[in-house]
Coordinates of C-alpha atoms in Angstrom, one line a residue:
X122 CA 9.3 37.8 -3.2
X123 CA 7.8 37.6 0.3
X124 CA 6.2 34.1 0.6
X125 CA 5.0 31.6 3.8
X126 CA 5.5 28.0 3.6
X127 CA 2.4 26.1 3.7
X128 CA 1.6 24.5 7.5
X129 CA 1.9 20.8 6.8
X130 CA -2.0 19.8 7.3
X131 CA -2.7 23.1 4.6
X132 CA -0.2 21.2 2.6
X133 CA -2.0 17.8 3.2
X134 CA -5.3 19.3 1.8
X135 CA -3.7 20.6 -1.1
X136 CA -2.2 17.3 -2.1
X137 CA -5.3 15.6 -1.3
X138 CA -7.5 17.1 -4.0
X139 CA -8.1 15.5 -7.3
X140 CA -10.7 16.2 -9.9
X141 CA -13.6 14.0 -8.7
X142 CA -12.8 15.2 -4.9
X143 CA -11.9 18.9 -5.3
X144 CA -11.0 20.4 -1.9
X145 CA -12.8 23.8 -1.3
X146 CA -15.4 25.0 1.2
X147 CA -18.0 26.8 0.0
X148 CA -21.0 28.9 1.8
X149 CA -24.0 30.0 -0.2
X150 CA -24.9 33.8 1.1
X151 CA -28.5 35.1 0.5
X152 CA -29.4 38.8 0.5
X153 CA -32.2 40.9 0.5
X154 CA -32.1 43.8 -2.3
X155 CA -32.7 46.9 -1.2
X156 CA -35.9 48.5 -2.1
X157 CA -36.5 50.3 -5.6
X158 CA -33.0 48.3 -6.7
X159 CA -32.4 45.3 -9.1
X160 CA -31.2 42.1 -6.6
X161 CA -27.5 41.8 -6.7
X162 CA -26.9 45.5 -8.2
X163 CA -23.4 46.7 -8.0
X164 CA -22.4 44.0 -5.6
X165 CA -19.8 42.2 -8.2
X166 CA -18.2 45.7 -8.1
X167 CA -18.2 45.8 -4.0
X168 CA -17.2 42.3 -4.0
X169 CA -14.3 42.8 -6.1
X170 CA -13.4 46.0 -4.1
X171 CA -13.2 44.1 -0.6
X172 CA -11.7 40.7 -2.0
X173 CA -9.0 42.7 -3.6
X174 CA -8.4 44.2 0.1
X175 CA -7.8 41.2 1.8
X176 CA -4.5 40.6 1.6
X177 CA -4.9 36.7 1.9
X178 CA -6.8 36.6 -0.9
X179 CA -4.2 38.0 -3.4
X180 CA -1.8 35.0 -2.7
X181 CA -1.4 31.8 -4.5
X182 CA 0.5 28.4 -3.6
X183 CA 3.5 27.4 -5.6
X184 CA 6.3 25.0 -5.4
X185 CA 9.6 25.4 -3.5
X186 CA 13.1 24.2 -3.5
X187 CA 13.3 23.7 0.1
X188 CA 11.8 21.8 2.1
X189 CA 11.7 19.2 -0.4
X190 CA 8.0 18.9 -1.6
X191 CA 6.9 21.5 0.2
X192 CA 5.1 24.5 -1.3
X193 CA 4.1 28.7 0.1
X194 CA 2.2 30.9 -0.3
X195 CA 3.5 34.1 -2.5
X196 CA 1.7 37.3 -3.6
X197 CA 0.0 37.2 -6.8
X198 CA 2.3 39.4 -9.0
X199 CA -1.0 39.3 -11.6
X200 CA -3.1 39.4 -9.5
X201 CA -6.7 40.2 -11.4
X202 CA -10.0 40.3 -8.7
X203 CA -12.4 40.2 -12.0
X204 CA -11.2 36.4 -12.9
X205 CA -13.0 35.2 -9.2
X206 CA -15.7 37.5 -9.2
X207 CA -18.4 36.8 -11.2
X208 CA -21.8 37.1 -11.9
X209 CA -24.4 34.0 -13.3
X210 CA -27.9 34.7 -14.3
X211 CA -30.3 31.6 -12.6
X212 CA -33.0 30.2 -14.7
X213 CA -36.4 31.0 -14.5
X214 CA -38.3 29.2 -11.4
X215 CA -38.1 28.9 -7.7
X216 CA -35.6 31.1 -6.3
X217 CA -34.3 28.7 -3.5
X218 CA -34.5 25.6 -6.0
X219 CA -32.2 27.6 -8.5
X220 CA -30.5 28.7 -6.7
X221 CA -28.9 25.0 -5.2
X222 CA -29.0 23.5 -8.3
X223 CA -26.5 26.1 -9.5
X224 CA -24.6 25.9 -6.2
X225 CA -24.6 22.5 -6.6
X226 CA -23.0 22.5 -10.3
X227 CA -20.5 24.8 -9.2
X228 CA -19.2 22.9 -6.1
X229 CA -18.2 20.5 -8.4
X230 CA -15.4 22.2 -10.4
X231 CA -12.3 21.9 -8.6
X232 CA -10.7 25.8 -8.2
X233 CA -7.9 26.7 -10.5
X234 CA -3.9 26.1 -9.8
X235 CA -1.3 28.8 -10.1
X236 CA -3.8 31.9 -9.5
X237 CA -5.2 32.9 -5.8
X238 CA -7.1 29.4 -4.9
X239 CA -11.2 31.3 -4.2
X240 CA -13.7 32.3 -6.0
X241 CA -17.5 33.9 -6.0
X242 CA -20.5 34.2 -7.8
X243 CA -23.1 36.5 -7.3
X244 CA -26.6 34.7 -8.4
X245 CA -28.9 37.1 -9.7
X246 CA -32.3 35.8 -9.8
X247 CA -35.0 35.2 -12.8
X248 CA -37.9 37.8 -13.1
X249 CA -40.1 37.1 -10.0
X250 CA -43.2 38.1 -11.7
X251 CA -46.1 40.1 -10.7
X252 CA -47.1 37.6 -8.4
X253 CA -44.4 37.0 -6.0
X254 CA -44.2 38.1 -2.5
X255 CA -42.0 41.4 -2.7
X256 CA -39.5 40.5 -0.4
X257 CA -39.1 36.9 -1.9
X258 CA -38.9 39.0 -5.7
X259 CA -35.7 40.9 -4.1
X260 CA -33.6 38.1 -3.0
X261 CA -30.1 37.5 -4.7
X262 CA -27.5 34.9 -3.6
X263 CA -23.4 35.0 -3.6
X264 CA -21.7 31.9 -3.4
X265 CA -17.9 31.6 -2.4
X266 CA -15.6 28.9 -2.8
X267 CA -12.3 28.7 -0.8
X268 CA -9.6 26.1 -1.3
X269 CA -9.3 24.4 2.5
X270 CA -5.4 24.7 1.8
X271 CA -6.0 28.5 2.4
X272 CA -8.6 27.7 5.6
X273 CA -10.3 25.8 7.7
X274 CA -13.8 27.0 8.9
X275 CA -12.9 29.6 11.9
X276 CA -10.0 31.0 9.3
X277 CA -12.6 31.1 5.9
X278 CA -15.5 33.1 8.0
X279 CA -12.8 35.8 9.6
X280 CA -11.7 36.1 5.7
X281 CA -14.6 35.7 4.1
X282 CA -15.8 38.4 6.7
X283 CA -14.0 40.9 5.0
X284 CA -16.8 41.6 2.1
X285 CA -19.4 42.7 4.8
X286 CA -20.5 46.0 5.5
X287 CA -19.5 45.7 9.2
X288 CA -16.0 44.5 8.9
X289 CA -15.2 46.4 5.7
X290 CA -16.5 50.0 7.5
X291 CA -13.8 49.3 10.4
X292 CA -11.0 49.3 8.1
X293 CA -11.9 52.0 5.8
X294 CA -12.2 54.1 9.5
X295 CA -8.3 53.0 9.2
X296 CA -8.4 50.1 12.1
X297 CA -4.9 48.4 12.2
X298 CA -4.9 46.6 15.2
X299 CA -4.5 43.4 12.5
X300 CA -0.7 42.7 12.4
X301 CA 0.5 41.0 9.4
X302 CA 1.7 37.3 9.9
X303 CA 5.7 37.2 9.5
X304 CA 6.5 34.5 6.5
X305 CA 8.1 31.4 7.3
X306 CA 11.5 31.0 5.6
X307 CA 11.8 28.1 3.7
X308 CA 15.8 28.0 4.3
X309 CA 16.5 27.8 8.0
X310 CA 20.0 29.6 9.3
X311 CA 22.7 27.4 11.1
X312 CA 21.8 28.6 14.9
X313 CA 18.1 26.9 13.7
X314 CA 19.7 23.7 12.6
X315 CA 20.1 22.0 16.0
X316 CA 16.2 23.0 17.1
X317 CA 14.8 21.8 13.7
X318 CA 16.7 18.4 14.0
X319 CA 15.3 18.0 17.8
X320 CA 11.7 19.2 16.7
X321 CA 11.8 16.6 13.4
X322 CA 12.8 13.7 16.0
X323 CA 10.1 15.2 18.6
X324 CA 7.2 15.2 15.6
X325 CA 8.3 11.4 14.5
X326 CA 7.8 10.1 18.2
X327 CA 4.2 11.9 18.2
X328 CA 3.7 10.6 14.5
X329 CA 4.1 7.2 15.7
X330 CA 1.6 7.8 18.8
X331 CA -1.0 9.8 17.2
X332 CA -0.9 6.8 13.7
X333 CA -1.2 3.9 16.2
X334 CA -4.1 5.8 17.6
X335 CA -5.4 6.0 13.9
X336 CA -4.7 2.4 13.4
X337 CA -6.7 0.7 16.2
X338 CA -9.7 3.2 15.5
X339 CA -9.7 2.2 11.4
X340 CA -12.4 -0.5 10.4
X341 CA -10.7 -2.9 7.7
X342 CA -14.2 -4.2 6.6
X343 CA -15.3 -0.7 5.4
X344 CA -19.4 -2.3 4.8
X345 CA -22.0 0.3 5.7
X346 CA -24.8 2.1 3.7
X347 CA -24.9 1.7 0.5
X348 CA -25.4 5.1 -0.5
X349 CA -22.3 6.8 1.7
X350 CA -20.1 4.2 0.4
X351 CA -21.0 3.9 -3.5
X352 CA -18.0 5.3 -5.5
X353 CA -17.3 8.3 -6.5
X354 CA -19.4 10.4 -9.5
X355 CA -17.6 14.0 -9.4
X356 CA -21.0 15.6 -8.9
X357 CA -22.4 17.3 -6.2
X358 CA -26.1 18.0 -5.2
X359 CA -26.6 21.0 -2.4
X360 CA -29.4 20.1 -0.1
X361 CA -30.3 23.4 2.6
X362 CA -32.5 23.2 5.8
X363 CA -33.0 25.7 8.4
X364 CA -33.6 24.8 11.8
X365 CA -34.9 27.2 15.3
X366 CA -32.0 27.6 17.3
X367 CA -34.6 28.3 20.2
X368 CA -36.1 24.8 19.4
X369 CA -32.2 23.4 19.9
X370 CA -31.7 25.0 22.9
X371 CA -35.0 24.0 24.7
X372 CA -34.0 20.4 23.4
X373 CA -30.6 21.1 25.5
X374 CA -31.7 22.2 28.6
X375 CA -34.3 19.4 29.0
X376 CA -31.7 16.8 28.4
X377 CA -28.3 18.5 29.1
X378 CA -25.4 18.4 27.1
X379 CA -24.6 21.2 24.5
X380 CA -26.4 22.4 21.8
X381 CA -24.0 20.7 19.2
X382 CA -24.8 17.2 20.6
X383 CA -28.6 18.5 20.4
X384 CA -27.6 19.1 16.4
X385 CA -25.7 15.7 16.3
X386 CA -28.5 14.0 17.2
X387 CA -30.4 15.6 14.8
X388 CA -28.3 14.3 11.8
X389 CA -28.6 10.7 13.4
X390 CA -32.0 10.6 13.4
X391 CA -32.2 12.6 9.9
X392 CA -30.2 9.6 8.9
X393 CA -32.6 6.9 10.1
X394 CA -35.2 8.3 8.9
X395 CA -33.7 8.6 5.3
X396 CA -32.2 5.2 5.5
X397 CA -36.0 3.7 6.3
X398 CA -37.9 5.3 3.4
X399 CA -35.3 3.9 1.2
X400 CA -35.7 0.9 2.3
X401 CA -32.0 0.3 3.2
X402 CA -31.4 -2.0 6.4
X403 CA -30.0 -0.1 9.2
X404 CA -26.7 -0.7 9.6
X405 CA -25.6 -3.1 12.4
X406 CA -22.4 -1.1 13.2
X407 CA -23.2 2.8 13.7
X408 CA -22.4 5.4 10.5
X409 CA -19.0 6.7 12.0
X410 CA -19.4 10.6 11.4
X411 CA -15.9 12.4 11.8
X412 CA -16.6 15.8 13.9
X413 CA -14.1 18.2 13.1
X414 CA -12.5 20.5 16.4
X415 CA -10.9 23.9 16.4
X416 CA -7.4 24.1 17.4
X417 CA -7.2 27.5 17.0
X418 CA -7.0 30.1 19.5
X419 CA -9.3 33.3 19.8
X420 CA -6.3 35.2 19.6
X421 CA -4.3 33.7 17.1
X422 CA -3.3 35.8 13.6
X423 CA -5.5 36.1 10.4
X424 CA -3.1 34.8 8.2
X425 CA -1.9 31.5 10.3
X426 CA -2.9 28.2 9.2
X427 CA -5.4 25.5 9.4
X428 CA -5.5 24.2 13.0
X429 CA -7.7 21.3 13.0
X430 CA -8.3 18.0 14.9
X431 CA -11.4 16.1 15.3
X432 CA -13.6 13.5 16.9
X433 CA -15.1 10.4 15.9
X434 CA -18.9 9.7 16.6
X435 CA -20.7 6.3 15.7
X436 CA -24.2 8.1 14.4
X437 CA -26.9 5.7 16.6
X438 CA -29.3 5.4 13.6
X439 CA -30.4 1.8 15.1
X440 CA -32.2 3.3 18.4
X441 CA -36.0 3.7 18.2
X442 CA -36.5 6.6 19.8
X443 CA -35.0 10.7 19.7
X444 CA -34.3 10.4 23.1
X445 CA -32.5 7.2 23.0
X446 CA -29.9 8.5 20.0
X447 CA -29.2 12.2 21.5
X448 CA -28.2 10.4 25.2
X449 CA -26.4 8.0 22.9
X450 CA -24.4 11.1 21.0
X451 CA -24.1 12.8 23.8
X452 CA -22.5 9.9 26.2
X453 CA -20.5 9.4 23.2
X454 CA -19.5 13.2 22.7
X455 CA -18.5 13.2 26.7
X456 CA -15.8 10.0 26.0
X457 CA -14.3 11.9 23.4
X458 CA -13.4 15.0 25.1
X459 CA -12.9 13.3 28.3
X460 CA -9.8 11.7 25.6
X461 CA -8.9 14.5 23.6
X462 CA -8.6 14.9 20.1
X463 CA -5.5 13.1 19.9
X464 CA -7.3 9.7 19.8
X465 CA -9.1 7.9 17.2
X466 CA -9.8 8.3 13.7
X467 CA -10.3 11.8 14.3
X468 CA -6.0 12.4 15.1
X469 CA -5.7 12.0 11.6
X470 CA -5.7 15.5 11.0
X471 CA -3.2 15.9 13.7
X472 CA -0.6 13.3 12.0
X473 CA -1.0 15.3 8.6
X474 CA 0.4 18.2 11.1
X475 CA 3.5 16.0 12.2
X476 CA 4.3 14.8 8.5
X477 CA 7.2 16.1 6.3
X478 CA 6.2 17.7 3.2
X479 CA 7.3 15.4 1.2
X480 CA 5.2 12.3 3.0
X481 CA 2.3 14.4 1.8
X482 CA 3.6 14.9 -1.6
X483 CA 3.8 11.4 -2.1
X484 CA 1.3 9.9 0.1
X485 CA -1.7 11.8 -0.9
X486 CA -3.3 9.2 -3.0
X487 CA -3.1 6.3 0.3
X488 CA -4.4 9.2 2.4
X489 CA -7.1 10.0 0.3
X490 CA -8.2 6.6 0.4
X491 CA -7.8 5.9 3.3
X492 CA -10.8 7.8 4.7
X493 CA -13.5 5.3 3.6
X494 CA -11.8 3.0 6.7
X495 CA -12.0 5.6 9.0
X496 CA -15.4 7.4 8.8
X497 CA -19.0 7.8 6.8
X498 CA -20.0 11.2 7.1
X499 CA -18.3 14.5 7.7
X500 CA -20.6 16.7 10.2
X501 CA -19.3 20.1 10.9
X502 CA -20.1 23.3 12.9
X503 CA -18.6 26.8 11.6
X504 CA -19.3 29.8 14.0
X505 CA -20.6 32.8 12.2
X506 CA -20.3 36.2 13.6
X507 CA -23.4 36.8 16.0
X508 CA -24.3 40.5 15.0
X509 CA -26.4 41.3 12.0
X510 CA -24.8 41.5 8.4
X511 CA -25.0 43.0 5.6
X512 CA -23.9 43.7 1.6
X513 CA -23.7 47.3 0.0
X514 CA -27.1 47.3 2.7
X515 CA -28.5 44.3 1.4
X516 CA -29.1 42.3 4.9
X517 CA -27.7 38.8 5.3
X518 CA -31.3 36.8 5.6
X519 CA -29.2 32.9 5.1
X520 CA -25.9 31.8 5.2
X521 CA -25.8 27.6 3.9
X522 CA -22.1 26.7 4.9
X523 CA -20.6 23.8 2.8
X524 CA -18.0 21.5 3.5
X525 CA -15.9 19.2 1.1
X526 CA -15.8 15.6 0.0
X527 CA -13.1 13.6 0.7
X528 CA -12.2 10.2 -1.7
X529 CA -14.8 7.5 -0.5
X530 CA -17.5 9.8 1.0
X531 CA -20.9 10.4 0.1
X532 CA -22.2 13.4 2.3
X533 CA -20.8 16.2 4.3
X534 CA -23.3 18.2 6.5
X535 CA -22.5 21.5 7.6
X536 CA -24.3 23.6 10.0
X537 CA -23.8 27.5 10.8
X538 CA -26.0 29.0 13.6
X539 CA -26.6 33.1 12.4
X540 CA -29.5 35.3 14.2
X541 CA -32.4 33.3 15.4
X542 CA -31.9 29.9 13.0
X543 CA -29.2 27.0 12.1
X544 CA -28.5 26.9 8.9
X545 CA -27.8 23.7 7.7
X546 CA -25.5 23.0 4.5
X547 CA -25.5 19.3 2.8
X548 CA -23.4 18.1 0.0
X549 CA -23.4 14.9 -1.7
X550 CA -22.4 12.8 -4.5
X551 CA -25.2 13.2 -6.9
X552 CA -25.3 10.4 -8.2
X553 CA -25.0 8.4 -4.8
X554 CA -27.8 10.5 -2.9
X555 CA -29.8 11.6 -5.3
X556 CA -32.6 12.2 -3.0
X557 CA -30.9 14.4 -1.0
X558 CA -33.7 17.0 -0.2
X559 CA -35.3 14.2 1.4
X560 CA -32.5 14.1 4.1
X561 CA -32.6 17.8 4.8
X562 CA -36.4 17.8 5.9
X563 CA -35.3 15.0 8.1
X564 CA -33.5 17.4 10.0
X565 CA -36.1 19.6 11.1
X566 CA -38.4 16.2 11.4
X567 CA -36.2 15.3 14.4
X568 CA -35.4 17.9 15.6
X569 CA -39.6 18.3 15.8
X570 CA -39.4 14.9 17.7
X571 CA -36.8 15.9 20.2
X572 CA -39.1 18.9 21.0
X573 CA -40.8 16.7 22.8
X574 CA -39.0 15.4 25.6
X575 CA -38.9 19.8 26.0
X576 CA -41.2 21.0 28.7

């Protein structure tokens, strides 16, 4: 049987997930029905047709002999589309509301083991009424959950574009420019002995950089705000905001920098403002927010791993003023890539990469808990294609990415930029933050403020 051994920081992920801190990305999709049909007819029926065409999304992860603790990826011999495609009524009520309290519920089930690690829903909504707004009465949502051993954010939206109308059109019109990835043998011939051994002792030495890089960034006195480090729950709460991405980029060209330190920024003064009406005391050290970075080139194969590194930004939640905190990201933002991501807290991702398989195997559980010492809050940007989309016709109106939580975090923010708006994903423990809508209208709060330093 044809399989690919799992990249080591895929294999990290997979290892890392346990059943309070389930390890899937999620996005939460919301369409427009076409006119004169029911919202979300005949999609579970295209969804299953396109899923089952990916070729990705028909494999699953199992164990292997060699290397030891390591594990591939093989073809689903029962394979069955119907068991991750399905549909759920929401109940009666605001669509939006409904619809992120279901989201919500569902991020919290880890995905199953032994079967291709993804799943969606298609959220069909309550009767409107008489009363509601037509367009508003049409609107059905599709939520999909992907296992972040299968990919990171670039790899889950070129995947996950496969159940739009524009991508699924090209290849029905037969487009095989795609090449399939070769698999990586598990058992490596003799002539391959004498590389491996020079690569394993070329991997220790970076190991041993890239963790004492790790090291001097980690706090050992891991005090902060109460809610992003109270243990763990196994809920989640799904917060959405949706911000101008003409408002971001007059913010940028007034002060400089790029448009994700404009959103950075954003998130830091979301925070403070959050952090005040609760009442908590601003923190004396900065929230450190891990900012994760695309290794992966433009060109590189739809079936090759995660590729991820990342930087490390303290969150400047203790300055006054808008301006003060986005020239404090974006000074900070400058150090880091003047460094590289191969420094900090945030090279973590690259020592997973020079681990054996068995390290991760076995070291999971210290990794897992390790990341209260290293950072607060998980803030991430996925790129979304920048034409319009669209299901069985139904045009893409939102698109809420969501990211994961790993052991000792509170809140991952996601943010997705798709035709004229950001769209801003938060999860949280919801127990921990369980006034997490609160934090989402802090976003476009600041990001009101910042407006004005605009001309």
């Amino acid at each position: 049987m044809t399989t690919e051994l799992l990249a080591p920081l895929d294999l990290a992920f997979w290892h890392l997930e346990s059943a309070d801190h389930p390890m899937h990305l999620g996005a939460l999709a919301v369409f427009t029905a076409a006119p004169g049909t029911t919202p979300g007819e005949g999609v579970p029926e295209l969804l299953a047709t396109r899923a089952a065409a990916v070729p990705r999304l028909r494999m699953r992860v199992r164990d292997v002999l060699l290397p030891v603790g390591g594990a591939a990826w093989a073809v689903d011999k029962d394979f069955d589309v119907h068991r991750h495609v399905r549909v759920l009524p929401l109940p009666a009520g605001d669509f939006a509301v409904q619809a992120e309290l279901l989201a919500g519920e569902l991020m919290e089930r880890p995905l199953e083991r032994g079967v291709p690690p993804w799943e969606m829903y298609v959220l069909t909504p309550a009767d409107p009424g008489p009363e509601a707004a037509p367009e508003r009465g049409r609107r059905f949502a599709v939520l999909v959950k992907m296992h972040h051993a299968l990919a990171d954010g670039m790899r889950a939206v070129a995947i996950g574009a496969g159940i739009f109308d524009q991508i699924a059109d090209v290849r029905a019109a037969g487009d095989r420019r795609a090449r399939p990835v070769p698999p990586r043998s598990w058992l490596p011939g003799p002539w391959q002995a004498a590389g491996l051994a020079r690569d394993r002792l070329e991997d220790l030495r970076r190991a041993l950089g890239i963790g004492a890089s790790v090291v001097r960034a980690s706090r050992f006195d891991p005090r902060g705000v109460a809610a992003l480090t109270a243990g763990s729950s196994g809920t989640r709460q799904l917060a959405t905001a949706v911000l101008d991405l003409a408002d971001v980029q007059l913010v940028r060209k007034a002060a400089g920098g790029s448009a994700n330190d404009v959103l950075l920024a954003t998130v830091a003064g979301a925070l403070r403002r959050w952090m005040l009406e609760r009442g908590e005391p601003l923190p004396v050290a900065p929230p450190r927010a891990l900012v994760p970075v695309s290794r992966r080139r433009p060109d590189s194969p739809p079936g090759s791993a995660n590729e991820l590194s990342a930087y490390l930004l303290g969150l400047p939640v203790a300055e006054a003023g808008a301006r003060a905190r986005l020239d404090a990201v974006r000074g900070a933002m400058d150090r880091n890539k003047s460094e590289g991501p191969a420094r900090g807290a945030g090279a973590f991702a690259l020592l997973a990469d020079a681990l054996p398989p068995l390290a991760h195997r076995l070291g999971a559980p210290l990794a897992g808990n390790a990341a209260r010492v290293l950072f607060d809050i998980l803030v991430t940007s996925v790129p979304l294609p920048r034409s319009t989309l669209s299901l069985g016709g139904c045009p893409l109106r939102a698109l809420y990415p969501m990211a994961p939580l790993a052991r000792g975090q509170s809140l991952a923010i996601a943010l997705s930029s798709y035709g004229e708006q950001v769209y801003v994903g938060l999860v949280a423990d919801g127990k921990a933050v369980p006034d997490l809508a609160r934090l989402a209208r802090g976003m476009n709060e600041e990001l009101d403020e910042l407006l004005r330093i605009a001309p």
